[in-house]
XYZ file of N, CA and C in Angstrom:
468
model
N -169.359 -4.724 -40.149
C -168.309 -5.405 -39.420
C -166.990 -4.676 -39.635
N -166.173 -4.503 -38.597
C -164.915 -3.795 -38.752
C -164.023 -4.476 -39.784
N -163.334 -3.651 -40.545
C -162.425 -4.183 -41.561
C -161.306 -4.964 -40.899
N -160.907 -6.016 -41.548
C -159.741 -6.753 -41.090
C -160.031 -8.019 -40.331
N -161.162 -8.117 -39.630
C -161.391 -9.310 -38.832
C -161.418 -10.537 -39.728
N -162.243 -10.497 -40.768
C -162.309 -11.655 -41.641
C -161.344 -11.536 -42.811
N -161.019 -10.318 -43.211
C -160.162 -10.122 -44.363
C -158.783 -10.735 -44.208
N -158.205 -10.659 -43.021
C -156.865 -11.196 -42.830
C -156.836 -12.418 -41.921
N -157.850 -12.592 -41.081
C -157.858 -13.720 -40.168
C -158.565 -14.928 -40.761
N -159.476 -14.703 -41.681
C -160.254 -15.798 -42.247
C -161.463 -16.102 -41.391
N -162.436 -16.762 -41.979
C -163.693 -17.061 -41.295
C -163.487 -17.880 -40.029
N -162.498 -18.757 -40.019
C -162.306 -19.639 -38.879
C -161.364 -19.109 -37.826
N -160.992 -17.850 -37.905
C -160.045 -17.304 -36.940
C -160.602 -17.373 -35.534
N -159.724 -17.693 -34.628
C -160.133 -17.849 -33.239
C -159.240 -16.993 -32.342
N -159.783 -16.675 -31.210
C -159.051 -15.966 -30.169
C -159.191 -16.754 -28.882
N -158.265 -16.525 -27.969
C -158.314 -17.204 -26.670
C -158.400 -16.177 -25.556
N -159.095 -16.572 -24.529
C -159.061 -15.875 -23.244
C -158.416 -16.848 -22.266
N -157.384 -16.398 -21.589
C -156.785 -17.161 -20.506
C -157.097 -16.375 -19.247
N -157.825 -17.026 -18.334
C -158.251 -16.280 -17.150
C -157.844 -16.972 -15.863
N -157.342 -16.165 -14.940
C -156.969 -16.640 -13.614
C -158.212 -16.603 -12.734
N -158.532 -17.719 -12.110
C -159.789 -17.837 -11.361
C -159.620 -17.696 -9.847
N -158.470 -17.222 -9.386
C -158.270 -17.073 -7.942
C -159.376 -16.215 -7.331
N -159.747 -15.148 -8.018
C -160.895 -14.320 -7.646
C -161.980 -14.612 -8.678
N -162.784 -15.624 -8.420
C -163.739 -16.149 -9.400
C -164.711 -15.088 -9.902
N -165.261 -14.282 -9.003
C -166.226 -13.258 -9.423
C -165.576 -12.248 -10.371
N -164.366 -11.844 -10.059
C -163.658 -10.911 -10.932
C -163.345 -11.564 -12.276
N -162.959 -12.840 -12.260
C -162.679 -13.554 -13.510
C -163.920 -13.596 -14.388
N -165.068 -13.845 -13.788
C -166.329 -13.875 -14.549
C -166.637 -12.515 -15.153
N -166.470 -11.481 -14.365
C -166.753 -10.123 -14.852
C -165.793 -9.719 -15.971
N -164.522 -10.013 -15.791
C -163.532 -9.685 -16.823
C -163.816 -10.461 -18.108
N -164.205 -11.716 -17.968
C -164.513 -12.538 -19.135
C -165.727 -11.999 -19.873
N -166.745 -11.603 -19.141
C -167.943 -11.036 -19.779
C -167.574 -9.776 -20.559
N -166.738 -8.939 -19.977
C -166.291 -7.731 -20.674
C -165.495 -8.065 -21.922
N -164.615 -9.065 -21.811
C -163.801 -9.457 -22.965
C -164.680 -10.015 -24.078
N -165.631 -10.851 -23.739
C -166.524 -11.413 -24.759
C -167.315 -10.313 -25.456
N -167.727 -9.301 -24.694
C -168.425 -8.159 -25.302
C -167.490 -7.402 -26.241
N -166.249 -7.226 -25.837
C -165.271 -6.541 -26.688
C -164.981 -7.311 -27.960
N -164.805 -8.616 -27.846
C -164.591 -9.426 -29.045
C -165.796 -9.334 -29.974
N -166.994 -9.440 -29.416
C -168.213 -9.375 -30.239
C -168.303 -8.040 -30.964
N -167.963 -6.957 -30.270
C -168.002 -5.630 -30.884
C -167.039 -5.540 -32.069
N -165.961 -6.308 -32.006
C -164.962 -6.306 -33.078
C -165.257 -7.350 -34.149
N -166.422 -7.971 -34.068
C -166.824 -8.922 -35.101
C -166.390 -10.351 -34.846
N -165.940 -10.643 -33.634
C -165.552 -12.007 -33.281
C -166.662 -12.576 -32.397
N -167.444 -13.521 -32.913
C -168.545 -14.066 -32.122
C -168.027 -14.907 -30.955
N -168.885 -15.125 -29.976
C -168.509 -15.940 -28.821
C -168.003 -17.307 -29.216
N -168.537 -17.857 -30.296
C -168.084 -19.170 -30.766
C -166.660 -19.118 -31.306
N -166.144 -17.930 -31.548
C -164.780 -17.777 -32.044
C -163.773 -17.519 -30.943
N -164.210 -17.664 -29.682
C -163.338 -17.396 -28.536
C -163.362 -18.605 -27.600
N -162.192 -19.155 -27.316
C -162.068 -20.244 -26.351
C -161.589 -19.668 -25.029
N -162.172 -20.127 -23.922
C -161.791 -19.670 -22.586
C -161.048 -20.802 -21.879
N -159.839 -20.477 -21.416
C -159.007 -21.434 -20.693
C -158.744 -20.878 -19.294
N -158.934 -21.714 -18.280
C -158.774 -21.264 -16.899
C -157.475 -21.763 -16.286
N -156.883 -20.893 -15.475
C -155.710 -21.242 -14.679
C -155.988 -20.820 -13.241
N -155.261 -21.397 -12.274
C -155.561 -21.092 -10.874
C -155.319 -19.635 -10.472
N -154.241 -19.049 -10.974
C -153.914 -17.693 -10.554
C -153.112 -16.948 -11.601
N -152.784 -15.707 -11.293
C -152.090 -14.834 -12.235
C -150.697 -15.350 -12.588
N -150.043 -16.001 -11.664
C -148.698 -16.525 -11.921
C -148.699 -17.520 -13.069
N -149.807 -18.224 -13.258
C -149.915 -19.249 -14.292
C -150.345 -18.706 -15.650
N -150.723 -17.451 -15.731
C -151.179 -16.872 -17.001
C -150.147 -16.980 -18.127
N -148.874 -16.657 -17.896
C -147.923 -16.705 -19.013
C -147.775 -18.086 -19.647
N -147.735 -19.146 -18.848
C -147.581 -20.480 -19.413
C -148.804 -20.855 -20.252
N -149.990 -20.551 -19.766
C -151.206 -20.840 -20.530
C -151.247 -20.003 -21.807
N -150.856 -18.742 -21.711
C -150.822 -17.881 -22.900
C -149.823 -18.435 -23.916
N -148.691 -18.916 -23.434
C -147.683 -19.483 -24.338
C -148.220 -20.729 -25.025
N -148.888 -21.590 -24.280
C -149.460 -22.801 -24.873
C -150.481 -22.438 -25.944
N -151.314 -21.444 -25.667
C -152.294 -20.986 -26.666
C -151.588 -20.423 -27.894
N -150.608 -19.570 -27.666
C -149.901 -18.927 -28.779
C -149.170 -19.946 -29.638
N -148.525 -20.906 -29.007
C -147.753 -21.897 -29.748
C -148.622 -22.946 -30.428
N -149.888 -23.030 -30.047
C -150.775 -24.035 -30.631
C -151.072 -23.751 -32.100
N -150.920 -22.496 -32.508
C -151.236 -22.118 -33.877
C -152.728 -21.957 -34.124
N -153.538 -22.107 -33.089
C -154.996 -22.022 -33.244
C -155.539 -20.611 -33.087
N -154.748 -19.696 -32.529
C -155.295 -18.409 -32.134
C -154.559 -17.236 -32.776
N -155.341 -16.239 -33.182
C -154.787 -14.995 -33.712
C -154.316 -14.090 -32.585
N -154.819 -14.305 -31.367
C -154.432 -13.503 -30.222
C -154.990 -14.091 -28.939
N -154.409 -13.648 -27.818
C -154.783 -14.155 -26.496
C -155.010 -12.970 -25.560
N -156.165 -12.955 -24.907
C -156.433 -11.952 -23.878
C -156.193 -12.606 -22.522
N -155.282 -12.055 -21.740
C -154.938 -12.597 -20.428
C -155.671 -11.795 -19.356
N -156.486 -12.478 -18.561
C -157.354 -11.809 -17.593
C -157.149 -12.368 -16.192
N -157.316 -11.505 -15.208
C -157.236 -11.934 -13.820
C -157.049 -10.739 -12.913
N -156.761 -11.036 -11.655
C -156.570 -9.968 -10.669
C -155.550 -10.388 -9.629
N -154.756 -9.413 -9.226
C -153.867 -9.569 -8.089
C -154.165 -8.381 -7.175
N -154.538 -8.682 -5.947
C -154.892 -7.629 -4.990
C -153.816 -7.587 -3.912
N -153.323 -6.385 -3.673
C -152.207 -6.204 -2.729
C -152.576 -6.737 -1.347
N -151.628 -7.437 -0.762
C -151.802 -7.946 0.603
C -150.751 -7.347 1.510
N -150.459 -8.051 2.579
C -149.520 -7.539 3.575
C -148.089 -8.006 3.339
N -147.868 -8.828 2.321
C -146.521 -9.354 2.087
C -146.041 -8.939 0.703
N -144.828 -9.360 0.352
C -144.244 -9.064 -0.958
C -144.807 -9.943 -2.070
N -145.645 -10.898 -1.733
C -146.216 -11.826 -2.724
C -146.819 -11.071 -3.906
N -147.533 -9.996 -3.636
C -148.160 -9.181 -4.680
C -147.137 -8.741 -5.723
N -146.012 -8.208 -5.256
C -144.981 -7.700 -6.168
C -144.400 -8.808 -7.036
N -144.134 -9.956 -6.436
C -143.553 -11.061 -7.199
C -144.523 -11.594 -8.244
N -145.779 -11.755 -7.864
C -146.769 -12.277 -8.804
C -147.021 -11.277 -9.935
N -147.163 -10.011 -9.603
C -147.381 -8.992 -10.637
C -146.206 -8.932 -11.607
N -144.993 -8.930 -11.065
C -143.810 -8.872 -11.925
C -143.716 -10.096 -12.830
N -143.923 -11.274 -12.274
C -143.811 -12.505 -13.061
C -144.875 -12.554 -14.156
N -146.101 -12.203 -13.812
C -147.184 -12.239 -14.800
C -146.960 -11.205 -15.894
N -146.589 -10.001 -15.506
C -146.366 -8.930 -16.476
C -145.236 -9.281 -17.437
N -144.103 -9.655 -16.886
C -142.961 -10.002 -17.715
C -143.273 -11.224 -18.571
N -143.895 -12.215 -17.984
C -144.191 -13.445 -18.700
C -145.120 -13.238 -19.877
N -146.179 -12.470 -19.685
C -147.126 -12.214 -20.777
C -146.442 -11.440 -21.895
N -145.658 -10.433 -21.541
C -144.925 -9.665 -22.557
C -143.960 -10.571 -23.314
N -143.275 -11.425 -22.599
C -142.314 -12.322 -23.235
C -142.995 -13.283 -24.196
N -144.160 -13.796 -23.825
C -144.876 -14.730 -24.699
C -145.159 -14.083 -26.046
N -145.681 -12.860 -26.020
C -146.020 -12.254 -27.309
C -144.776 -11.907 -28.113
N -143.714 -11.507 -27.459
C -142.487 -11.202 -28.183
C -141.825 -12.465 -28.738
N -141.866 -13.544 -27.964
C -141.242 -14.797 -28.404
C -142.037 -15.502 -29.496
N -143.364 -15.395 -29.453
C -144.199 -16.153 -30.391
C -144.728 -15.317 -31.551
N -144.788 -14.006 -31.382
C -145.387 -13.150 -32.398
C -146.907 -13.142 -32.363
N -147.493 -13.805 -31.377
C -148.947 -13.818 -31.211
C -149.303 -12.783 -30.145
N -150.152 -11.798 -30.485
C -150.517 -10.767 -29.518
C -151.145 -11.350 -28.254
N -150.673 -10.892 -27.111
C -151.215 -11.293 -25.813
C -151.514 -10.013 -25.031
N -152.785 -9.713 -24.869
C -153.173 -8.485 -24.177
C -153.138 -8.676 -22.668
N -152.842 -7.600 -21.982
C -152.695 -7.597 -20.526
C -153.983 -7.091 -19.889
N -154.834 -8.009 -19.485
C -156.073 -7.663 -18.792
C -156.019 -8.100 -17.344
N -154.844 -7.985 -16.757
C -154.637 -8.383 -15.362
C -154.759 -7.149 -14.473
N -155.702 -7.194 -13.552
C -155.859 -6.100 -12.602
C -154.767 -6.227 -11.548
N -154.048 -5.149 -11.302
C -153.040 -5.109 -10.241
C -153.429 -3.937 -9.354
N -154.172 -4.243 -8.299
C -154.851 -3.212 -7.518
C -154.569 -3.359 -6.029
N -154.936 -2.306 -5.301
C -154.721 -2.299 -3.855
C -155.843 -2.967 -3.071
N -157.064 -2.935 -3.617
C -158.186 -3.496 -2.866
C -159.315 -3.922 -3.806
N -160.314 -4.573 -3.229
C -161.415 -5.105 -4.027
C -162.222 -3.990 -4.689
N -162.370 -2.859 -4.045
C -163.122 -1.759 -4.656
C -162.464 -1.311 -5.961
N -161.137 -1.198 -5.960
C -160.426 -0.844 -7.195
C -160.609 -1.926 -8.250
N -160.584 -3.174 -7.842
C -160.764 -4.274 -8.791
C -162.153 -4.218 -9.419
N -163.173 -4.048 -8.602
C -164.545 -4.008 -9.114
C -164.757 -2.836 -10.070
N -164.090 -1.717 -9.804
C -164.215 -0.543 -10.676
C -163.606 -0.790 -12.049
N -162.729 -1.795 -12.150
C -162.033 -2.075 -13.408
C -162.473 -3.395 -14.040
N -163.504 -3.998 -13.477
C -163.924 -5.324 -13.948
C -165.397 -5.349 -14.332
N -165.798 -4.410 -15.143
C -167.171 -4.475 -15.617
C -167.762 -3.109 -15.838
N -168.192 -2.902 -17.069
C -168.863 -1.655 -17.395
C -167.908 -0.476 -17.506
N -168.243 0.429 -18.379
C -167.482 1.662 -18.502
C -166.154 1.499 -19.198
N -165.485 2.626 -19.368
C -164.231 2.635 -20.119
C -163.066 2.040 -19.335
N -163.271 1.758 -18.063
C -162.200 1.163 -17.264
C -162.344 -0.356 -17.165
N -163.160 -0.954 -18.015
C -163.372 -2.405 -18.012
C -162.151 -3.087 -18.636
N -161.317 -3.668 -17.813
C -160.061 -4.243 -18.297
C -160.265 -5.462 -19.187
N -161.303 -6.238 -18.977
C -161.581 -7.374 -19.852
C -161.952 -6.909 -21.243
N -162.849 -5.947 -21.306
C -163.279 -5.371 -22.578
C -162.088 -4.765 -23.327
N -161.306 -3.971 -22.617
C -160.150 -3.327 -23.245
C -159.095 -4.324 -23.683
N -158.934 -5.418 -22.957
C -157.979 -6.452 -23.363
C -158.418 -7.095 -24.675
N -159.719 -7.331 -24.824
C -160.219 -7.909 -26.079
C -159.977 -6.958 -27.241
N -160.261 -5.669 -27.043
C -160.029 -4.693 -28.109
C -158.552 -4.657 -28.491
N -157.681 -4.667 -27.502
C -156.237 -4.641 -27.774
C -155.796 -5.907 -28.502
N -156.353 -7.047 -28.120
C -155.988 -8.311 -28.760
C -156.342 -8.285 -30.240
N -157.570 -7.872 -30.557
C -158.000 -7.834 -31.955
C -157.203 -6.787 -32.736
N -157.010 -5.627 -32.132
C -156.253 -4.570 -32.798
C -154.850 -5.055 -33.172
N -154.174 -5.653 -32.205
C -152.801 -6.096 -32.459
C -152.759 -7.286 -33.417
N -153.753 -8.156 -33.347
C -153.796 -9.279 -34.291
C -153.980 -8.768 -35.714
N -154.821 -7.759 -35.896
C -154.988 -7.138 -37.224
C -153.675 -6.525 -37.688
N -153.042 -5.767 -36.812
C -151.793 -5.101 -37.169
C -150.729 -6.112 -37.596
N -150.554 -7.148 -36.781
C -149.548 -8.159 -37.092
C -149.886 -8.873 -38.395
N -151.146 -9.238 -38.580
C -151.557 -9.928 -39.819
C -151.344 -9.032 -41.029
N -151.684 -7.761 -40.910
C -151.513 -6.827 -42.031
C -150.033 -6.643 -42.373
N -149.185 -6.537 -41.373
C -147.762 -6.346 -41.620
C -147.123 -7.605 -42.215
N -147.597 -8.753 -41.815
C -147.050 -10.005 -42.346
C -147.505 -10.264 -43.775
N -148.647 -9.676 -44.173
C -149.171 -9.947 -45.511
C -148.637 -8.967 -46.557
N -147.847 -8.004 -46.134
C -147.317 -7.014 -47.069
C -146.174 -7.586 -47.870
């Protein structure tokens, strides 16, 4: 088992996945990748709670609620925004990106960015399952990595 998962988090350490379900199939794929990433880092599925929100715009508030609950060592934020014909894409991407970053800076709880911001469904599918471009998997790895780093720095 990788060093640090239990050494600094304790046996009962938990992580959260907050996922936007606007694109349900993509949310499922990203979640499967994240669960695989957490498992690879020594966090069993029972140590990960999944919370759903309607869309990417709602990710920051859910991440903040998870972070402030004191129950989680880190939060992986997952979802997809696919470019359309209006400016909606830009506003949602900006709000979600800024909001997720702000949550982790304000709370000190790592919040990984596993939000796909793509031009079309083909790009989304290429980043939502399998391979090194799996954003769910990579978000889980980043969440655990940063949670270890923060825990190690706080324990010094």
